[in-house]
mmCIF file of C-alpha atoms in Angstrom:
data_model
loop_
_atom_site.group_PDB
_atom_site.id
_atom_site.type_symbol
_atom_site.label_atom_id
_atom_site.label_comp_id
_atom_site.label_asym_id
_atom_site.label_seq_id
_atom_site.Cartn_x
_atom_site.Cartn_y
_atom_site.Cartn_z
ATOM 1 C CA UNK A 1 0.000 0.000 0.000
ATOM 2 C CA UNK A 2 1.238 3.472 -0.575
ATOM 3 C CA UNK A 3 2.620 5.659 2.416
ATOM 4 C CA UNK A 4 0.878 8.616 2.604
ATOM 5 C CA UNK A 5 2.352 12.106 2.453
ATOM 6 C CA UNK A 6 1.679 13.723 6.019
ATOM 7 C CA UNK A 7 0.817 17.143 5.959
ATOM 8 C CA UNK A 8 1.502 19.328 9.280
ATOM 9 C CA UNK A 9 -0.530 22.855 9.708
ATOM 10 C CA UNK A 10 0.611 25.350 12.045
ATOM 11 C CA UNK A 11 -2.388 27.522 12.593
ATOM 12 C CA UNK A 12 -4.580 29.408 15.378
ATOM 13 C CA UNK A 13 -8.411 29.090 16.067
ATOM 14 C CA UNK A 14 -8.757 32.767 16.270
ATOM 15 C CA UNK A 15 -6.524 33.370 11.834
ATOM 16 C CA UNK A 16 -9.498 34.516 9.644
ATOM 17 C CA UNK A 17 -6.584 33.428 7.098
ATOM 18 C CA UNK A 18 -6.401 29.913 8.867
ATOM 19 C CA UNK A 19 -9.634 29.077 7.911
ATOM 20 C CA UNK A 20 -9.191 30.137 4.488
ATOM 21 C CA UNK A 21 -6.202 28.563 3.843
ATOM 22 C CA UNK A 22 -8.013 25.176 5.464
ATOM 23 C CA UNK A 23 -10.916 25.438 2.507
ATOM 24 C CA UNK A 24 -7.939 26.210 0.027
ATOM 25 C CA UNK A 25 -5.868 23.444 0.749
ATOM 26 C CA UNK A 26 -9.088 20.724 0.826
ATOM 27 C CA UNK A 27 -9.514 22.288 -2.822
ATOM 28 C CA UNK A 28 -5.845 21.563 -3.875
ATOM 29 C CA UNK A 29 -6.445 17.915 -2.520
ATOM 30 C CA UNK A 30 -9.143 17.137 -4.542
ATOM 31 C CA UNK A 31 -7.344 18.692 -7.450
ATOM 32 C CA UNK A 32 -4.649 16.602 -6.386
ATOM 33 C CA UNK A 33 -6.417 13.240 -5.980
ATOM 34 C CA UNK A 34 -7.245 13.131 -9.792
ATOM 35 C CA UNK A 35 -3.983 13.466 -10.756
ATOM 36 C CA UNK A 36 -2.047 10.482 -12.171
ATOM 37 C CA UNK A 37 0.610 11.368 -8.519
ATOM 38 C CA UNK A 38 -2.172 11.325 -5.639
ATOM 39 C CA UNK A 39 -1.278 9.268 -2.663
ATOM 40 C CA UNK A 40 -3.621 9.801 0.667
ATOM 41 C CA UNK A 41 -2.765 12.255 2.549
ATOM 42 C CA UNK A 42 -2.266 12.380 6.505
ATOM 43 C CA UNK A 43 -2.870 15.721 8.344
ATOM 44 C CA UNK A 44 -2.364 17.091 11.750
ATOM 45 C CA UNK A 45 -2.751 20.216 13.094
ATOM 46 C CA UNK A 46 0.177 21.959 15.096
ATOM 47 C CA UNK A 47 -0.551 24.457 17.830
ATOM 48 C CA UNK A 48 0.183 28.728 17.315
ATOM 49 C CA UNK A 49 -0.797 31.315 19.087
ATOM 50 C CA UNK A 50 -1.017 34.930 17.485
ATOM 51 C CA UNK A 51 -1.853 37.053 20.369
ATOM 52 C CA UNK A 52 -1.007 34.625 23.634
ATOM 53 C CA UNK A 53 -1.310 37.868 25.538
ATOM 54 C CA UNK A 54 -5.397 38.103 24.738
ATOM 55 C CA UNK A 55 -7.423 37.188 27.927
ATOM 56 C CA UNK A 56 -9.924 34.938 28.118
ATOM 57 C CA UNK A 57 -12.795 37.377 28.456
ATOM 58 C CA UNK A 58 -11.914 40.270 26.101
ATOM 59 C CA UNK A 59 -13.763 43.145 26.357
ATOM 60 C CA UNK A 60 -14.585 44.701 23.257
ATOM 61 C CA UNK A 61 -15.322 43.550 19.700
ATOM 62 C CA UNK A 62 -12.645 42.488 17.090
ATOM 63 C CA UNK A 63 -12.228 46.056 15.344
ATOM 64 C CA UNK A 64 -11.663 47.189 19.201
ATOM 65 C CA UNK A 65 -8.757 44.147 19.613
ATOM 66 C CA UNK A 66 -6.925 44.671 15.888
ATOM 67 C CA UNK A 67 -6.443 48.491 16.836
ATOM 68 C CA UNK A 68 -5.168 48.466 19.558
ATOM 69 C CA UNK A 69 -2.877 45.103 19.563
ATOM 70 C CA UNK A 70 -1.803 46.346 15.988
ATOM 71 C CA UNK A 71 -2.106 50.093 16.527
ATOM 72 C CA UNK A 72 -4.293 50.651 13.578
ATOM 73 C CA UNK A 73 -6.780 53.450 12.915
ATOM 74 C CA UNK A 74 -10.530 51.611 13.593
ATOM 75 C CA UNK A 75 -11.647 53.008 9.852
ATOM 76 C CA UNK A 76 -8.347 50.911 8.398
ATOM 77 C CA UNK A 77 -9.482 47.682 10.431
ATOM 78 C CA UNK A 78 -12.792 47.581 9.433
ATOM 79 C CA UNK A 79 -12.118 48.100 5.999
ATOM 80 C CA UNK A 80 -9.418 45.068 6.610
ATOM 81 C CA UNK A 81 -12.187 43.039 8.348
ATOM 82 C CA UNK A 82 -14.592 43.368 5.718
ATOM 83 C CA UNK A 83 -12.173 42.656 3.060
ATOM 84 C CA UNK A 84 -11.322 39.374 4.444
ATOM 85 C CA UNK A 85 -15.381 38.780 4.595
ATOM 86 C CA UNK A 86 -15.313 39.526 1.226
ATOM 87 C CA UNK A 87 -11.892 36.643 0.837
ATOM 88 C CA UNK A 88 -13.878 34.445 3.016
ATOM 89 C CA UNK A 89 -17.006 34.329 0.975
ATOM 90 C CA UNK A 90 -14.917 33.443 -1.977
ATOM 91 C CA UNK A 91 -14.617 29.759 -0.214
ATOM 92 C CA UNK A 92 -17.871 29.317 0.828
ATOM 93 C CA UNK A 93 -17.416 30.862 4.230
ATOM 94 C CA UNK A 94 -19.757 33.762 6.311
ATOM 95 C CA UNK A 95 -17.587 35.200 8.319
ATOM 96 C CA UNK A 96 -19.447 37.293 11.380
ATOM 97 C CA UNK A 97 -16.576 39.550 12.777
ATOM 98 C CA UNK A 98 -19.867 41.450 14.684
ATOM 99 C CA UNK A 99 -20.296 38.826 16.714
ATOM 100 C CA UNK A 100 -16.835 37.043 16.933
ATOM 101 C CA UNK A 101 -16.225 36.535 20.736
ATOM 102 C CA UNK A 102 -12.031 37.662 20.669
ATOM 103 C CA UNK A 103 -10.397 35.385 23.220
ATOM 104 C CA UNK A 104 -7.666 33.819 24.185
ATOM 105 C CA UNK A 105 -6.903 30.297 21.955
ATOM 106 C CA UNK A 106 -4.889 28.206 24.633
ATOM 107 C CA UNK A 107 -8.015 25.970 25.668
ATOM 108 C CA UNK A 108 -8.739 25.563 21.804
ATOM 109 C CA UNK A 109 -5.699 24.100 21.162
ATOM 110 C CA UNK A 110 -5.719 21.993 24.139
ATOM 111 C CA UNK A 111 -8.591 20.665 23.035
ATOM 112 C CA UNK A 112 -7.290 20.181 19.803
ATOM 113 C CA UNK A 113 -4.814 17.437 21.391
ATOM 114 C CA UNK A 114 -6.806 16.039 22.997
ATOM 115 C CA UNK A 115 -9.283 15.655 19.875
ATOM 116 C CA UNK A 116 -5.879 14.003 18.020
ATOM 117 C CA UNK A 117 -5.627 11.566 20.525
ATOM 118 C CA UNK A 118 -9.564 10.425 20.021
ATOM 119 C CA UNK A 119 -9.303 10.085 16.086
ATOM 120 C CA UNK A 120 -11.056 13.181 15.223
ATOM 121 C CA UNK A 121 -9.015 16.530 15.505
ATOM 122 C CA UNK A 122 -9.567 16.977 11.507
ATOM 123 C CA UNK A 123 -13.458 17.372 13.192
ATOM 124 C CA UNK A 124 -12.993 19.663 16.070
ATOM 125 C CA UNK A 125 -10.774 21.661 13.810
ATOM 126 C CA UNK A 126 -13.614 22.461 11.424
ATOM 127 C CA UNK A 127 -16.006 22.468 14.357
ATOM 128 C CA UNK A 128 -13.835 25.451 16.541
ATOM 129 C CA UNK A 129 -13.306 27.722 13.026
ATOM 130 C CA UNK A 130 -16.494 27.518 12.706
ATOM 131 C CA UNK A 131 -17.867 28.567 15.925
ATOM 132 C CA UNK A 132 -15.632 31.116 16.145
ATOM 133 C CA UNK A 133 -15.955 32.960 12.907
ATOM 134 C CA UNK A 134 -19.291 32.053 11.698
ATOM 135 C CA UNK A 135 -21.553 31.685 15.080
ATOM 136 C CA UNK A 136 -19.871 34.181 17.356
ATOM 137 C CA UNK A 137 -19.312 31.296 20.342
ATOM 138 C CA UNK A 138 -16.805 31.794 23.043
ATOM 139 C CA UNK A 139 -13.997 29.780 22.383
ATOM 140 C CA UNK A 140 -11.797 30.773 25.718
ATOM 141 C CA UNK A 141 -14.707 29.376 28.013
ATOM 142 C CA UNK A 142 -14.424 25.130 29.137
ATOM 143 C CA UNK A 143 -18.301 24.819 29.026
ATOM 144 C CA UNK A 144 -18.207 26.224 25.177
ATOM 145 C CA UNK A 145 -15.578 23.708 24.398
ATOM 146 C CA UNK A 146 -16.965 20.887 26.011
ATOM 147 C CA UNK A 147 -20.251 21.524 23.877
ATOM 148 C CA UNK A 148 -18.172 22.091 20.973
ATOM 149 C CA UNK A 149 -16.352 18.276 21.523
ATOM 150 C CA UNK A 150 -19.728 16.760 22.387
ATOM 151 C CA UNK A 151 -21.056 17.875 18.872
ATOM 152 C CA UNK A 152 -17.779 15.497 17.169
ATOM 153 C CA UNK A 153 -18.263 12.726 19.602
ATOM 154 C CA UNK A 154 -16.324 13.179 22.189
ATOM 155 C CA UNK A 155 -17.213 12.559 25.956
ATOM 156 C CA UNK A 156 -17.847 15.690 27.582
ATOM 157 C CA UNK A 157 -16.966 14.794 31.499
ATOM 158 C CA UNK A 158 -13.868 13.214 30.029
ATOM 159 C CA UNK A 159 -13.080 16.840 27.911
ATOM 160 C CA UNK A 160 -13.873 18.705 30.714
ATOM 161 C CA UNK A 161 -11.732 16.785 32.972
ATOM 162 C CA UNK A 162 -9.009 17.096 30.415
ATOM 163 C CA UNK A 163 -9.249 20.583 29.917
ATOM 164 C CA UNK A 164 -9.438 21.676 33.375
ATOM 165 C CA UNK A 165 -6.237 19.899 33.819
ATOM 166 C CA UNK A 166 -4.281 21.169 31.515
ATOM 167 C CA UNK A 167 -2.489 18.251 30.727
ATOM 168 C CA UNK A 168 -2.103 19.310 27.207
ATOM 169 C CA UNK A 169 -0.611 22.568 27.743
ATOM 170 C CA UNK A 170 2.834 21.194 27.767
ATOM 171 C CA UNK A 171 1.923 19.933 23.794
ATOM 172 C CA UNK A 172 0.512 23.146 22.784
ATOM 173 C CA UNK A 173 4.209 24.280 24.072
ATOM 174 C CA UNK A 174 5.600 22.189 22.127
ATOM 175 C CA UNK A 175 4.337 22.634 18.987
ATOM 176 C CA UNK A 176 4.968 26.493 19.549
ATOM 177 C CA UNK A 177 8.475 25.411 20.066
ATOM 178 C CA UNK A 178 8.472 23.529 16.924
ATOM 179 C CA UNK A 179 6.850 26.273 15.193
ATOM 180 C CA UNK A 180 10.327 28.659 16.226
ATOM 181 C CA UNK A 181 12.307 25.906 15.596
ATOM 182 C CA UNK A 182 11.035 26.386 11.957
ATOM 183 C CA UNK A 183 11.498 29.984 11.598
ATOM 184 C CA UNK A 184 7.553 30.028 11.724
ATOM 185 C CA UNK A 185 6.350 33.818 12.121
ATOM 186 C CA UNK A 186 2.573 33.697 10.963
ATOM 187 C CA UNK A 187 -0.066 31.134 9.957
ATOM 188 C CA UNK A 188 -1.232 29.433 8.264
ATOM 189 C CA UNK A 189 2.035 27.358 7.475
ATOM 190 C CA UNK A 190 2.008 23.936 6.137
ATOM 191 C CA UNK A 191 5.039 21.264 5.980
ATOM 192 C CA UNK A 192 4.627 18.446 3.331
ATOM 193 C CA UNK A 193 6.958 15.620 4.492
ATOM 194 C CA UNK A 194 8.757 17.528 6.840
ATOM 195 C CA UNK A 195 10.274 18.727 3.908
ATOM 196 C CA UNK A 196 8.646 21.989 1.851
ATOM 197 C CA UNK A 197 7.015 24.593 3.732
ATOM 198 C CA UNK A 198 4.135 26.439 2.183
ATOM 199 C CA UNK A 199 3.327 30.088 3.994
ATOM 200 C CA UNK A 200 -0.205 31.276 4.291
ATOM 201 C CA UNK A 201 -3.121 31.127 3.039
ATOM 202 C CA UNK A 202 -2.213 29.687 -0.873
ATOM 203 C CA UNK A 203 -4.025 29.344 -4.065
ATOM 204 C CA UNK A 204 -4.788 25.696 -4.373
ATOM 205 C CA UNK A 205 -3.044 25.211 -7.739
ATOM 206 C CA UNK A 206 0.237 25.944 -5.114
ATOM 207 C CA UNK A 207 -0.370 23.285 -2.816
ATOM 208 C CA UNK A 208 -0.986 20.762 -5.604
ATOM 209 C CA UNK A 209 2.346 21.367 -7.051
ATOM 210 C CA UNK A 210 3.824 21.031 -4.024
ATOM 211 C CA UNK A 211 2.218 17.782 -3.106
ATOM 212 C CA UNK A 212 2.902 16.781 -6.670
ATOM 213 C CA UNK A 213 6.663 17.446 -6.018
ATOM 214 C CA UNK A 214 6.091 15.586 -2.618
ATOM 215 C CA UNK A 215 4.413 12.516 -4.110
ATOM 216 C CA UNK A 216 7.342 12.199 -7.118
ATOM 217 C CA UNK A 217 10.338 12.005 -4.037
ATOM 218 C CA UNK A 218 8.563 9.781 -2.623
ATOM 219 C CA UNK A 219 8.805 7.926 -5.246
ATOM 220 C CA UNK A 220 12.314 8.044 -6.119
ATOM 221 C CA UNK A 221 13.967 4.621 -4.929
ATOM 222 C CA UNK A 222 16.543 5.244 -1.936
ATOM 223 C CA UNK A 223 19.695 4.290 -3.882
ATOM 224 C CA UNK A 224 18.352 6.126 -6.196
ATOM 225 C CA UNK A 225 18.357 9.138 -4.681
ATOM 226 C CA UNK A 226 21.895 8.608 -2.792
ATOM 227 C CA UNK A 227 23.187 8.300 -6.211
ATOM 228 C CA UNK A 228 21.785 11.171 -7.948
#
């Protein structure tokens, strides 16, 4: 059977562009399935956190957060808010940034371990963007979550416990780390076979060829290789 090509994605709950670049790359690997090169295709998500500093219960709406963690005029931000509506819609996506709860993200991702280790974080991915961007839910609070898990099968008293634990802060740590490691400064960023790193939010048509290249080293024979 063919190995896959794994696929790691660097992103945060609360990047409009993450979201994008999620419906962008799920084109490119359909694109990429009819071609004569497809192999499957195994992704995981990797912890980042844009604005770490956010608390949990911001108070203010998302214009209010972008000018003053950016220092932007408000007119400049909500022109840049409803451009990236306008980018969103373009995939299929209604972005609400009137009712978008800003928070902070660390809970997310824990729960986006935890997801990983139950067989569905490709699920609660989807689910969280979502509910963030599109339904205005509060993504800092454990009760939200726990809903949120419920919804992909997970068992809440077993979320909750896990969450109110903690006990995957230390991977959400390390991913960041890996993320640095990497030279990673913004998401979305995407590493095919630990090998070619794609930066933001691409036209599909990019992530195809990249996979394409991906799929045709993988297979080039290992002596092969060592001799060319």
């Amino acid at each position: 059977m063919t190995a896959p090509l794994k696929v790691d994605i660097w992103s945060d709950i609360a990047c409009p562009w993450c979201y994008v670049g999620k419906r962008r790359f799920e084109e490119a690997l359909v694109a990429f399935d009819a071609t004569g090169a497809a192999r499957p295709v195994e992704i995981e998500y990797h912890s980042f956190e844009l604005a770490p500093d956010t608390p949990v219960d911001f108070d203010g709406s998302e214009v209010d957060f972008l000018a003053g963690h950016k220092g932007m005029p408000r007119e400049q931000v909500a022109q840049m808010l409803g451009q990236m509506t306008e980018v969103a819609a373009s995939v299929g996506l209604s972005y609400d940034f009137d009712a978008l709860q800003h928070t902070k993200t660390l809970k997310a991702h824990e729960l986006l371990h935890h997801a990983k280790a139950q067989g569905v974080q490709g699920e609660m991915k989807e689910r969280l963007l979502r509910a963030y961007f599109e339904e205005g839910r509060h993504l800092g609070r454990i009760d939200e979550l726990v809903a949120l898990a419920a919804e992909v099968g997970l068992d809440a008293d077993t979320t909750r416990a896990v969450l109110e634990s903690g006990e995957h802060a230390g991977d959400v740590a390390q991913d960041i780390a890996q993320a640095q490691a990497y030279g990673i400064q913004g998401v979305p960023f995407f590493v095919v076979e630990g090998t070619y790193g794609v930066s933001g939010a691409q036209e599909p048509a990019v992530f195809v060829q990249v996979l394409e290249k991906a799929a045709a080293d993988a297979d080039v024979p290992a002596d092969a290789a060592s001799r060319g």
